[in-house]
PDB file of C-alpha atoms in Angstrom:
ATOM      1  CA  MET L   1       0.000   0.000   0.000  1.00 45.00           C
ATOM      2  CA  GLU L   2       1.403   3.397  -1.066  1.00 51.00           C
ATOM      3  CA  THR L   3       1.474   6.218   1.438  1.00 51.00           C
ATOM      4  CA  ALA L   4       0.471   9.693   0.341  1.00 57.00           C
ATOM      5  CA  THR L   5       3.274  12.224   0.287  1.00 64.00           C
ATOM      6  CA  ARG L   6       2.657  15.232   2.473  1.00 78.00           C
ATOM      7  CA  LEU L   7       3.358  18.583   0.837  1.00 86.00           C
ATOM      8  CA  VAL L   8       5.533  20.863   2.929  1.00 91.00           C
ATOM      9  CA  ARG L   9       4.673  24.583   2.957  1.00 93.00           C
ATOM     10  CA  TYR L  10       7.238  27.386   3.043  1.00 95.00           C
ATOM     11  CA  VAL L  11       6.044  31.019   3.409  1.00 97.00           C
ATOM     12  CA  ILE L  12       8.080  33.895   1.955  1.00 97.00           C
ATOM     13  CA  ALA L  13       9.955  36.007   4.495  1.00 96.00           C
ATOM     14  CA  SER L  14       9.888  39.253   2.499  1.00 93.00           C
ATOM     15  CA  GLY L  15      12.172  41.057   4.976  1.00 93.00           C
ATOM     16  CA  LEU L  16      14.935  38.541   4.204  1.00 96.00           C
ATOM     17  CA  SER L  17      14.227  38.390   0.458  1.00 97.00           C
ATOM     18  CA  ARG L  18      15.178  40.557  -2.498  1.00 96.00           C
ATOM     19  CA  PHE L  19      13.129  41.050  -5.666  1.00 96.00           C
ATOM     20  CA  THR L  20      14.019  43.581  -8.381  1.00 96.00           C
ATOM     21  CA  VAL L  21      12.999  44.515 -11.906  1.00 94.00           C
ATOM     22  CA  ARG L  22      15.218  46.249 -14.436  1.00 92.00           C
ATOM     23  CA  ALA L  23      14.035  48.259 -17.430  1.00 87.00           C
ATOM     24  CA  PHE L  24      16.260  49.115 -20.400  1.00 86.00           C
ATOM     25  CA  ALA L  25      16.602  52.432 -22.225  1.00 79.00           C
ATOM     26  CA  GLY L  26      16.201  52.579 -25.991  1.00 74.00           C
ATOM     27  CA  GLY L  27      15.716  55.230 -28.639  1.00 60.00           C
ATOM     28  CA  MET L  28      18.005  57.645 -30.404  1.00 51.00           C
ATOM     29  CA  PHE L  29      19.561  59.049 -27.212  1.00 44.00           C
ATOM     30  CA  SER L  30      19.516  55.890 -25.079  1.00 52.00           C
ATOM     31  CA  ALA L  31      23.261  56.183 -24.373  1.00 52.00           C
ATOM     32  CA  LEU L  32      22.444  59.300 -22.337  1.00 51.00           C
ATOM     33  CA  GLY L  33      19.721  57.536 -20.384  1.00 59.00           C
ATOM     34  CA  HIS L  34      20.095  54.815 -17.821  1.00 70.00           C
ATOM     35  CA  ASN L  35      18.572  51.421 -17.212  1.00 79.00           C
ATOM     36  CA  PRO L  36      16.462  51.930 -14.080  1.00 82.00           C
ATOM     37  CA  THR L  37      16.294  49.188 -11.462  1.00 89.00           C
ATOM     38  CA  PHE L  38      13.265  48.983  -9.190  1.00 91.00           C
ATOM     39  CA  SER L  39      13.049  47.231  -5.845  1.00 94.00           C
ATOM     40  CA  ILE L  40       9.805  45.369  -5.206  1.00 95.00           C
ATOM     41  CA  GLY L  41       9.035  46.268  -1.604  1.00 93.00           C
ATOM     42  CA  GLU L  42       5.817  44.462  -0.789  1.00 95.00           C
ATOM     43  CA  PHE L  43       5.356  40.843  -1.803  1.00 96.00           C
ATOM     44  CA  SER L  44       4.103  37.648  -0.202  1.00 97.00           C
ATOM     45  CA  GLY L  45       3.534  34.055  -1.179  1.00 97.00           C
ATOM     46  CA  ASP L  46       4.365  30.462  -0.531  1.00 96.00           C
ATOM     47  CA  ALA L  47       5.669  27.234  -2.008  1.00 94.00           C
ATOM     48  CA  ARG L  48       4.259  23.772  -1.346  1.00 93.00           C
ATOM     49  CA  PHE L  49       6.128  20.680  -2.472  1.00 89.00           C
ATOM     50  CA  ASP L  50       7.185  17.120  -1.806  1.00 85.00           C
ATOM     51  CA  PRO L  51      10.584  17.549  -0.088  1.00 79.00           C
ATOM     52  CA  HIS L  52      11.933  14.389  -1.758  1.00 79.00           C
ATOM     53  CA  THR L  53      11.447  15.493  -5.372  1.00 80.00           C
ATOM     54  CA  LEU L  54       9.892  19.006  -5.567  1.00 81.00           C
ATOM     55  CA  GLU L  55       7.823  17.553  -8.415  1.00 73.00           C
ATOM     56  CA  GLY L  56       4.221  18.672  -8.543  1.00 75.00           C
ATOM     57  CA  GLY L  57       5.028  21.648  -6.352  1.00 87.00           C
ATOM     58  CA  GLN L  58       2.881  24.738  -6.190  1.00 94.00           C
ATOM     59  CA  VAL L  59       4.133  28.313  -5.985  1.00 95.00           C
ATOM     60  CA  SER L  60       2.074  31.445  -5.466  1.00 97.00           C
ATOM     61  CA  LEU L  61       3.257  35.033  -5.271  1.00 97.00           C
ATOM     62  CA  ASN L  62       1.499  38.379  -4.781  1.00 98.00           C
ATOM     63  CA  ILE L  63       3.196  41.726  -5.403  1.00 97.00           C
ATOM     64  CA  LYS L  64       1.694  45.083  -4.494  1.00 97.00           C
ATOM     65  CA  ALA L  65       2.247  47.127  -7.668  1.00 95.00           C
ATOM     66  CA  ALA L  66       2.551  50.449  -5.824  1.00 94.00           C
ATOM     67  CA  SER L  67       5.444  49.103  -3.716  1.00 95.00           C
ATOM     68  CA  LEU L  68       8.030  49.388  -6.501  1.00 92.00           C
ATOM     69  CA  THR L  69      10.694  52.018  -5.813  1.00 91.00           C
ATOM     70  CA  ILE L  70      13.660  53.032  -7.906  1.00 87.00           C
ATOM     71  CA  GLN L  71      17.033  51.900  -6.519  1.00 88.00           C
ATOM     72  CA  ASP L  72      19.251  54.071  -8.680  1.00 80.00           C
ATOM     73  CA  ASN L  73      21.224  57.000  -7.320  1.00 79.00           C
ATOM     74  CA  ILE L  74      19.267  59.867  -8.915  1.00 76.00           C
ATOM     75  CA  SER L  75      17.901  63.200  -7.788  1.00 79.00           C
ATOM     76  CA  ASP L  76      14.782  63.273  -5.630  1.00 85.00           C
ATOM     77  CA  LYS L  77      12.966  65.126  -8.436  1.00 82.00           C
ATOM     78  CA  ASP L  78      13.836  62.422 -11.004  1.00 77.00           C
ATOM     79  CA  ARG L  79      12.969  59.690  -8.487  1.00 80.00           C
ATOM     80  CA  ARG L  80       9.502  61.172  -7.885  1.00 83.00           C
ATOM     81  CA  GLU L  81       8.898  61.624 -11.626  1.00 82.00           C
ATOM     82  CA  ILE L  82       9.977  58.077 -12.545  1.00 80.00           C
ATOM     83  CA  GLU L  83       7.976  56.463  -9.718  1.00 84.00           C
ATOM     84  CA  ARG L  84       4.906  58.606 -10.530  1.00 85.00           C
ATOM     85  CA  THR L  85       5.138  57.663 -14.223  1.00 84.00           C
ATOM     86  CA  MET L  86       5.620  53.996 -13.360  1.00 84.00           C
ATOM     87  CA  ASN L  87       2.621  53.899 -11.006  1.00 88.00           C
ATOM     88  CA  ARG L  88       0.302  56.030 -13.128  1.00 88.00           C
ATOM     89  CA  ASP L  89       1.233  55.366 -16.762  1.00 84.00           C
ATOM     90  CA  VAL L  90       2.938  51.975 -16.745  1.00 87.00           C
ATOM     91  CA  LEU L  91       1.450  49.807 -13.981  1.00 90.00           C
ATOM     92  CA  ASP L  92      -1.729  51.857 -13.397  1.00 92.00           C
ATOM     93  CA  SER L  93      -1.401  50.626  -9.807  1.00 94.00           C
ATOM     94  CA  SER L  94      -4.570  52.354  -8.584  1.00 94.00           C
ATOM     95  CA  ARG L  95      -6.602  50.296 -11.080  1.00 95.00           C
ATOM     96  CA  TYR L  96      -4.458  47.128 -10.917  1.00 96.00           C
ATOM     97  CA  PRO L  97      -3.020  47.045  -7.364  1.00 97.00           C
ATOM     98  CA  ASP L  98      -1.913  43.389  -7.439  1.00 97.00           C
ATOM     99  CA  ILE L  99       0.494  41.393  -9.565  1.00 97.00           C
ATOM    100  CA  ASP L 100      -0.046  37.650  -9.069  1.00 98.00           C
ATOM    101  CA  PHE L 101       1.771  34.483 -10.108  1.00 98.00           C
ATOM    102  CA  GLU L 102       0.332  30.963  -9.688  1.00 98.00           C
ATOM    103  CA  SER L 103       2.377  28.016 -10.915  1.00 96.00           C
ATOM    104  CA  THR L 104       0.714  25.493 -13.204  1.00 96.00           C
ATOM    105  CA  SER L 105       3.734  23.221 -13.703  1.00 94.00           C
ATOM    106  CA  VAL L 106       6.881  22.638 -11.645  1.00 92.00           C
ATOM    107  CA  VAL L 107       9.684  20.396 -12.918  1.00 92.00           C
ATOM    108  CA  ALA L 108      12.795  19.881 -10.811  1.00 91.00           C
ATOM    109  CA  SER L 109      16.119  18.148 -11.287  1.00 92.00           C
ATOM    110  CA  LYS L 110      18.441  17.354  -8.430  1.00 91.00           C
ATOM    111  CA  ALA L 111      21.607  19.468  -8.253  1.00 92.00           C
ATOM    112  CA  GLY L 112      22.891  18.094  -4.946  1.00 91.00           C
ATOM    113  CA  ASP L 113      21.713  17.271  -1.445  1.00 90.00           C
ATOM    114  CA  ARG L 114      18.484  19.291  -1.002  1.00 89.00           C
ATOM    115  CA  ARG L 115      19.429  21.484  -3.980  1.00 93.00           C
ATOM    116  CA  TYR L 116      17.479  21.580  -7.225  1.00 94.00           C
ATOM    117  CA  TRP L 117      17.193  23.294 -10.590  1.00 94.00           C
ATOM    118  CA  VAL L 118      13.530  24.194 -10.966  1.00 94.00           C
ATOM    119  CA  ASN L 119      11.624  25.184 -14.101  1.00 94.00           C
ATOM    120  CA  MET L 120       8.146  26.551 -13.523  1.00 94.00           C
ATOM    121  CA  ILE L 121       5.383  27.698 -15.774  1.00 96.00           C
ATOM    122  CA  GLY L 122       2.597  29.711 -14.271  1.00 97.00           C
ATOM    123  CA  ASN L 123      -0.116  32.244 -14.832  1.00 98.00           C
ATOM    124  CA  LEU L 124       1.135  35.789 -14.316  1.00 97.00           C
ATOM    125  CA  THR L 125      -1.537  38.453 -13.890  1.00 97.00           C
ATOM    126  CA  LEU L 126      -0.156  41.938 -14.505  1.00 96.00           C
ATOM    127  CA  HIS L 127      -1.983  45.121 -15.509  1.00 95.00           C
ATOM    128  CA  GLY L 128      -5.265  43.177 -15.691  1.00 94.00           C
ATOM    129  CA  ALA L 129      -3.966  40.607 -18.199  1.00 96.00           C
ATOM    130  CA  THR L 130      -3.033  36.986 -17.482  1.00 97.00           C
ATOM    131  CA  GLN L 131      -0.320  35.276 -19.522  1.00 97.00           C
ATOM    132  CA  SER L 132       1.728  32.112 -19.206  1.00 97.00           C
ATOM    133  CA  GLN L 133       5.155  32.903 -17.745  1.00 97.00           C
ATOM    134  CA  PRO L 134       8.193  30.603 -17.436  1.00 97.00           C
ATOM    135  CA  VAL L 135      10.475  31.034 -14.409  1.00 97.00           C
ATOM    136  CA  SER L 136      13.699  29.165 -13.668  1.00 96.00           C
ATOM    137  CA  ALA L 137      15.346  29.039 -10.262  1.00 96.00           C
ATOM    138  CA  GLN L 138      17.960  27.351  -8.156  1.00 96.00           C
ATOM    139  CA  VAL L 139      16.340  26.086  -4.958  1.00 94.00           C
ATOM    140  CA  ALA L 140      18.013  24.902  -1.762  1.00 94.00           C
ATOM    141  CA  PHE L 141      16.250  24.008   1.448  1.00 89.00           C
ATOM    142  CA  ASP L 142      16.707  22.473   4.860  1.00 88.00           C
ATOM    143  CA  ASP L 143      14.193  21.474   7.500  1.00 83.00           C
ATOM    144  CA  ASP L 144      13.202  25.086   8.270  1.00 93.00           C
ATOM    145  CA  THR L 145      14.263  27.340   5.384  1.00 94.00           C
ATOM    146  CA  LEU L 146      13.988  27.452   1.603  1.00 94.00           C
ATOM    147  CA  ARG L 147      16.048  29.749  -0.612  1.00 96.00           C
ATOM    148  CA  ALA L 148      15.271  30.300  -4.297  1.00 96.00           C
ATOM    149  CA  ASN L 149      17.141  32.557  -6.673  1.00 97.00           C
ATOM    150  CA  GLY L 150      16.921  33.220 -10.364  1.00 96.00           C
ATOM    151  CA  GLU L 151      15.947  35.579 -13.156  1.00 95.00           C
ATOM    152  CA  PHE L 152      13.255  35.817 -15.786  1.00 96.00           C
ATOM    153  CA  SER L 153      12.207  38.273 -18.471  1.00 96.00           C
ATOM    154  CA  LEU L 154       8.891  39.432 -19.839  1.00 95.00           C
ATOM    155  CA  LEU L 155       7.550  41.769 -22.485  1.00 96.00           C
ATOM    156  CA  GLN L 156       5.408  44.625 -21.165  1.00 94.00           C
ATOM    157  CA  THR L 157       3.282  44.793 -24.326  1.00 94.00           C
ATOM    158  CA  LYS L 158       2.219  41.176 -23.800  1.00 95.00           C
ATOM    159  CA  PHE L 159       0.302  42.489 -20.770  1.00 95.00           C
ATOM    160  CA  GLY L 160      -1.200  45.517 -22.533  1.00 93.00           C
ATOM    161  CA  ILE L 161       1.318  47.968 -21.054  1.00 92.00           C
ATOM    162  CA  LYS L 162       2.208  50.930 -23.262  1.00 86.00           C
ATOM    163  CA  LEU L 163       5.918  51.627 -23.529  1.00 86.00           C
ATOM    164  CA  VAL L 164       7.005  54.850 -21.831  1.00 80.00           C
ATOM    165  CA  SER L 165       8.988  57.474 -23.732  1.00 69.00           C
ATOM    166  CA  PHE L 166      10.571  60.779 -22.782  1.00 56.00           C
ATOM    167  CA  ALA L 167      11.914  63.786 -24.699  1.00 49.00           C
ATOM    168  CA  ALA L 168       9.474  63.491 -27.612  1.00 51.00           C
ATOM    169  CA  GLY L 169      10.281  59.809 -28.073  1.00 55.00           C
ATOM    170  CA  THR L 170      14.056  60.176 -28.378  1.00 54.00           C
ATOM    171  CA  LEU L 171      14.467  58.291 -25.090  1.00 58.00           C
ATOM    172  CA  LYS L 172      12.131  55.420 -24.322  1.00 77.00           C
ATOM    173  CA  LEU L 173      12.076  52.239 -22.315  1.00 82.00           C
ATOM    174  CA  LYS L 174      12.332  48.985 -24.230  1.00 88.00           C
ATOM    175  CA  ASP L 175       9.627  46.319 -24.068  1.00 92.00           C
ATOM    176  CA  ASP L 176      11.787  43.774 -22.231  1.00 94.00           C
ATOM    177  CA  LEU L 177      11.952  43.756 -18.415  1.00 94.00           C
ATOM    178  CA  LYS L 178      14.348  41.576 -16.409  1.00 96.00           C
ATOM    179  CA  PHE L 179      13.340  40.330 -12.965  1.00 96.00           C
ATOM    180  CA  SER L 180      15.859  39.007 -10.411  1.00 97.00           C
ATOM    181  CA  PHE L 181      14.993  37.351  -7.138  1.00 97.00           C
ATOM    182  CA  ASP L 182      16.619  35.886  -4.061  1.00 97.00           C
ATOM    183  CA  ILE L 183      13.727  34.586  -1.983  1.00 97.00           C
ATOM    184  CA  VAL L 184      13.933  33.207   1.560  1.00 97.00           C
ATOM    185  CA  ALA L 185      10.948  31.286   2.901  1.00 96.00           C
ATOM    186  CA  ARG L 186      10.263  29.693   6.277  1.00 97.00           C
ATOM    187  CA  LYS L 187       8.663  26.294   6.855  1.00 95.00           C
ATOM    188  CA  GLN L 188       5.102  26.422   8.236  1.00 92.00           C
ATOM    189  CA  GLU L 189       3.549  23.592  10.191  1.00 76.00           C
TER     190      GLU L 189
END
């Protein structure tokens, strides 16, 4: 008789985690611009999985859109303008306050003792649109803590986001965004 495997739940410790998104400048004068990096300040979520294989795991993540702040060393005036533009014109965070990810498929391969390479596909809801999004990560865990780190990219236009431009279009942000994460999660009983 087979025994059912119990899924173990780990909850994100956002204070110990880091999650950023980087945009890239384009346009005729892009060399004069910079590639802004935003810190995602408010996010929560969890991972549930079989600790022996990670197969069939489930990952959920919620980001508060208005919690993104620019990390770059720029003037307070530029900081306010970029964050205002991002919240109002790009994310429309008053209308779409949440960004959500729910995994639909998790495939893992063992990289060592309690270390795995994980490839996920999930539904990402951003700016009111839901699209399939692949995410790859390195995951390590022990009895009490899980750590996942990786990167993924997405196209803003895929989610109905208009690309932002400045200076009559001579400086604009490219469609591609690059997300980086180093997530720490604690085991929950």
